[in-house]
C-alpha positions as a LaTeX table, in Angstrom:
\begin{tabular}{lrrr}
\hline
Residue & $x$ (\AA) & $y$ (\AA) & $z$ (\AA) \\
\hline
Met1 & 138.76 & 81.06 & 119.58 \\
Asn2 & 141.31 & 81.54 & 117.14 \\
Ser3 & 143.91 & 85.04 & 117.47 \\
Gln4 & 141.82 & 87.42 & 115.53 \\
Glu5 & 138.75 & 86.68 & 117.25 \\
Ala6 & 140.54 & 87.33 & 120.87 \\
Lys7 & 141.83 & 90.49 & 119.24 \\
Ser8 & 138.01 & 91.53 & 117.47 \\
Val9 & 136.31 & 94.43 & 119.98 \\
Ala10 & 132.39 & 94.12 & 119.36 \\
Arg11 & 131.67 & 98.07 & 118.65 \\
Pro12 & 128.14 & 99.93 & 118.38 \\
Pro13 & 125.91 & 99.67 & 115.64 \\
Ile14 & 126.94 & 102.95 & 113.51 \\
Val15 & 122.85 & 104.21 & 112.21 \\
Val16 & 122.65 & 107.09 & 109.61 \\
Val17 & 119.32 & 108.43 & 109.95 \\
Thr18 & 118.67 & 110.01 & 107.37 \\
Gly19 & 115.82 & 111.74 & 104.74 \\
His20 & 113.80 & 114.73 & 103.07 \\
Ile21 & 114.68 & 118.00 & 104.84 \\
Asp22 & 112.78 & 119.03 & 107.93 \\
His23 & 111.13 & 115.35 & 108.62 \\
Gly24 & 112.30 & 114.44 & 111.79 \\
Lys25 & 115.71 & 113.18 & 111.82 \\
Thr26 & 117.60 & 116.39 & 113.86 \\
Thr27 & 114.27 & 116.63 & 116.04 \\
Leu28 & 114.68 & 112.11 & 116.44 \\
Leu29 & 118.14 & 112.80 & 117.88 \\
Ser30 & 117.85 & 115.21 & 119.64 \\
Tyr31 & 114.78 & 113.66 & 122.04 \\
Ile32 & 116.91 & 110.97 & 122.30 \\
Arg33 & 119.91 & 112.74 & 123.20 \\
Gln34 & 117.55 & 113.83 & 126.31 \\
Asn35 & 116.65 & 111.22 & 127.62 \\
Lys36 & 120.15 & 108.85 & 127.48 \\
Ser37 & 123.09 & 109.18 & 128.65 \\
Ile38 & 125.16 & 110.98 & 125.67 \\
Leu39 & 128.74 & 109.37 & 125.57 \\
Ile40 & 130.27 & 111.41 & 122.81 \\
Glu41 & 128.81 & 114.51 & 120.76 \\
Ser42 & 130.57 & 115.70 & 117.60 \\
Gly43 & 129.79 & 118.00 & 114.19 \\
Asn44 & 127.12 & 120.21 & 113.26 \\
Ile45 & 123.50 & 119.40 & 112.64 \\
Thr46 & 122.24 & 121.78 & 109.81 \\
Gln47 & 125.81 & 121.48 & 107.46 \\
His48 & 127.63 & 118.53 & 108.61 \\
Ile49 & 127.41 & 114.85 & 109.68 \\
Ala50 & 126.97 & 114.45 & 113.71 \\
Ala51 & 128.22 & 111.88 & 115.40 \\
Tyr52 & 126.06 & 111.31 & 119.24 \\
Glu53 & 126.74 & 107.27 & 120.81 \\
Ile54 & 124.31 & 106.79 & 123.77 \\
Glu55 & 123.99 & 104.37 & 125.80 \\
Ile56 & 120.46 & 102.35 & 126.06 \\
Asp57 & 119.17 & 99.32 & 128.64 \\
Ile58 & 117.90 & 96.27 & 127.25 \\
Glu59 & 116.33 & 93.08 & 128.90 \\
Asn60 & 118.84 & 94.52 & 131.68 \\
Gln61 & 122.24 & 94.46 & 129.72 \\
Lys62 & 123.70 & 98.41 & 128.54 \\
Arg63 & 123.30 & 98.59 & 125.21 \\
Lys64 & 125.46 & 101.20 & 123.20 \\
Ile65 & 123.76 & 102.86 & 119.72 \\
Thr66 & 126.06 & 104.83 & 117.51 \\
Phe67 & 123.70 & 107.53 & 115.45 \\
Leu68 & 125.35 & 109.99 & 112.19 \\
Asp69 & 122.91 & 112.79 & 111.73 \\
Thr70 & 123.09 & 114.02 & 107.75 \\
Pro71 & 121.70 & 116.74 & 106.95 \\
Gly72 & 118.22 & 116.61 & 104.77 \\
His73 & 118.23 & 119.75 & 102.01 \\
Glu74 & 119.47 & 118.63 & 98.40 \\
Ala75 & 123.05 & 120.00 & 98.39 \\
Phe76 & 124.09 & 117.88 & 100.76 \\
Ser77 & 123.66 & 114.46 & 99.12 \\
Ser78 & 126.95 & 113.55 & 99.32 \\
Leu79 & 127.04 & 113.59 & 103.05 \\
Arg80 & 124.19 & 111.79 & 103.25 \\
Ser81 & 125.40 & 108.83 & 100.79 \\
Arg82 & 129.02 & 109.20 & 102.89 \\
Gly83 & 126.88 & 108.44 & 105.95 \\
Ala84 & 125.20 & 105.09 & 105.08 \\
Lys85 & 128.64 & 103.72 & 103.01 \\
Ile86 & 129.74 & 104.07 & 106.61 \\
Ala87 & 126.61 & 102.67 & 108.51 \\
Asp88 & 125.26 & 99.63 & 109.62 \\
Ile89 & 121.87 & 100.43 & 109.27 \\
Ala90 & 119.78 & 103.30 & 108.49 \\
Ile91 & 117.06 & 105.04 & 110.02 \\
Leu92 & 115.05 & 106.35 & 106.93 \\
Ile93 & 112.73 & 109.29 & 108.50 \\
Ile94 & 109.36 & 110.12 & 106.73 \\
Ala95 & 107.33 & 112.68 & 107.98 \\
Ala96 & 103.39 & 112.24 & 108.10 \\
Asp97 & 101.85 & 114.87 & 106.94 \\
Glu98 & 104.41 & 115.25 & 104.22 \\
Gly99 & 105.03 & 111.82 & 102.95 \\
Phe100 & 107.17 & 110.80 & 100.40 \\
Lys101 & 109.53 & 113.80 & 98.76 \\
Pro102 & 112.87 & 113.89 & 96.46 \\
Gln103 & 115.68 & 113.78 & 99.53 \\
Thr104 & 113.53 & 110.88 & 100.79 \\
Lys105 & 113.80 & 109.06 & 97.69 \\
Glu106 & 117.73 & 109.83 & 96.84 \\
Ala107 & 118.49 & 108.59 & 100.70 \\
Leu108 & 116.63 & 105.37 & 99.88 \\
Asp109 & 118.55 & 105.05 & 96.48 \\
His110 & 122.03 & 105.54 & 99.29 \\
Ile111 & 120.55 & 103.02 & 101.66 \\
Lys112 & 120.17 & 100.48 & 98.44 \\
Ala113 & 123.16 & 101.35 & 96.66 \\
Asn114 & 125.21 & 100.87 & 99.52 \\
Asp115 & 122.98 & 97.12 & 100.94 \\
Ile116 & 122.19 & 97.62 & 104.15 \\
Pro117 & 119.59 & 96.95 & 106.04 \\
Phe118 & 117.28 & 99.92 & 106.96 \\
Ile119 & 113.97 & 100.96 & 109.33 \\
Val120 & 111.64 & 102.70 & 108.46 \\
Ala121 & 109.96 & 105.91 & 110.52 \\
Ile122 & 106.85 & 107.67 & 110.62 \\
Asn123 & 107.50 & 110.38 & 112.15 \\
Lys124 & 104.82 & 113.49 & 113.17 \\
Ile125 & 101.96 & 111.15 & 113.98 \\
Asp126 & 100.87 & 113.87 & 116.66 \\
Lys127 & 100.21 & 115.92 & 114.15 \\
Pro128 & 96.81 & 116.54 & 113.04 \\
Asn129 & 97.20 & 116.11 & 109.06 \\
Ala130 & 99.01 & 113.00 & 109.35 \\
Asn131 & 98.43 & 111.13 & 106.85 \\
Val132 & 100.47 & 106.92 & 107.74 \\
Glu133 & 98.64 & 105.50 & 105.56 \\
Lys134 & 99.81 & 107.99 & 102.42 \\
Val135 & 102.85 & 106.96 & 103.54 \\
Lys136 & 102.72 & 103.49 & 103.93 \\
Asn137 & 101.15 & 103.40 & 100.65 \\
Glu138 & 103.75 & 105.57 & 98.76 \\
Leu139 & 106.39 & 103.22 & 100.24 \\
Ala140 & 104.98 & 100.33 & 98.20 \\
Gln141 & 104.79 & 102.40 & 95.01 \\
Asn142 & 108.61 & 102.93 & 95.11 \\
Asp143 & 109.47 & 99.62 & 96.37 \\
Ile144 & 109.46 & 99.07 & 99.57 \\
Phe145 & 107.44 & 96.37 & 101.28 \\
Ile146 & 106.90 & 96.93 & 105.27 \\
Glu147 & 106.21 & 93.92 & 107.25 \\
Gly148 & 101.94 & 93.91 & 107.61 \\
Arg149 & 102.09 & 94.88 & 103.93 \\
Gly150 & 104.11 & 91.91 & 102.51 \\
Gly151 & 107.55 & 92.87 & 103.32 \\
Asn152 & 109.76 & 92.63 & 106.01 \\
Val153 & 111.32 & 96.25 & 106.28 \\
Pro154 & 110.22 & 97.36 & 109.54 \\
Cys155 & 107.83 & 100.50 & 109.84 \\
Ile156 & 107.49 & 101.99 & 113.33 \\
Glu157 & 104.99 & 105.60 & 113.60 \\
Ile158 & 106.64 & 107.73 & 115.89 \\
Ser159 & 106.54 & 111.18 & 116.63 \\
Ala160 & 110.34 & 112.66 & 117.49 \\
Lys161 & 108.49 & 115.60 & 119.21 \\
Asp162 & 106.41 & 114.08 & 122.28 \\
Gly163 & 108.67 & 110.74 & 122.33 \\
Thr164 & 106.12 & 108.40 & 121.31 \\
Asn165 & 107.36 & 105.11 & 120.39 \\
Ile166 & 110.80 & 105.88 & 120.49 \\
Asp167 & 111.71 & 102.94 & 122.67 \\
Ser168 & 110.31 & 100.25 & 120.50 \\
Leu169 & 112.54 & 101.62 & 117.41 \\
Leu170 & 115.36 & 101.86 & 119.99 \\
Glu171 & 114.82 & 98.57 & 120.87 \\
Met172 & 114.37 & 97.86 & 116.93 \\
Ile173 & 117.89 & 98.28 & 116.05 \\
\hline
\end{tabular}
């Protein structure tokens, strides 16, 4: 081990949660924060980037993850862009009852421009009008090819409201 390696300190991955307004970004983080130990909280959800660090247990090892919550309203494109610039990984959240929307596309453009890996989280699968297949087809129409459909982008169906598959999402990160 050289002196530079000896001085380096591992840090938690920075995960930006991004997507269209009202697709469940803040709800997802609220669920995670309620059910995991919160170490740091700063910012204001609505008009700022908020940061949260949590600790999870994976295979009997404590691991930390730092999340950035970005606003989904169209007026805050520059904040979503900044979030993508500093992140190690992104979660592109898409509501199963609404599908691809303008800020979904814009968030995806920020992810691609910064060349960061990402996970697609199809949220609101608990809603009666949820249409997961429609969302998956829209992803393909936007050149996002998910695992199981000829691509390598991880995709998970979640409900941020009731916690369905949230632990699986955390393990993917």
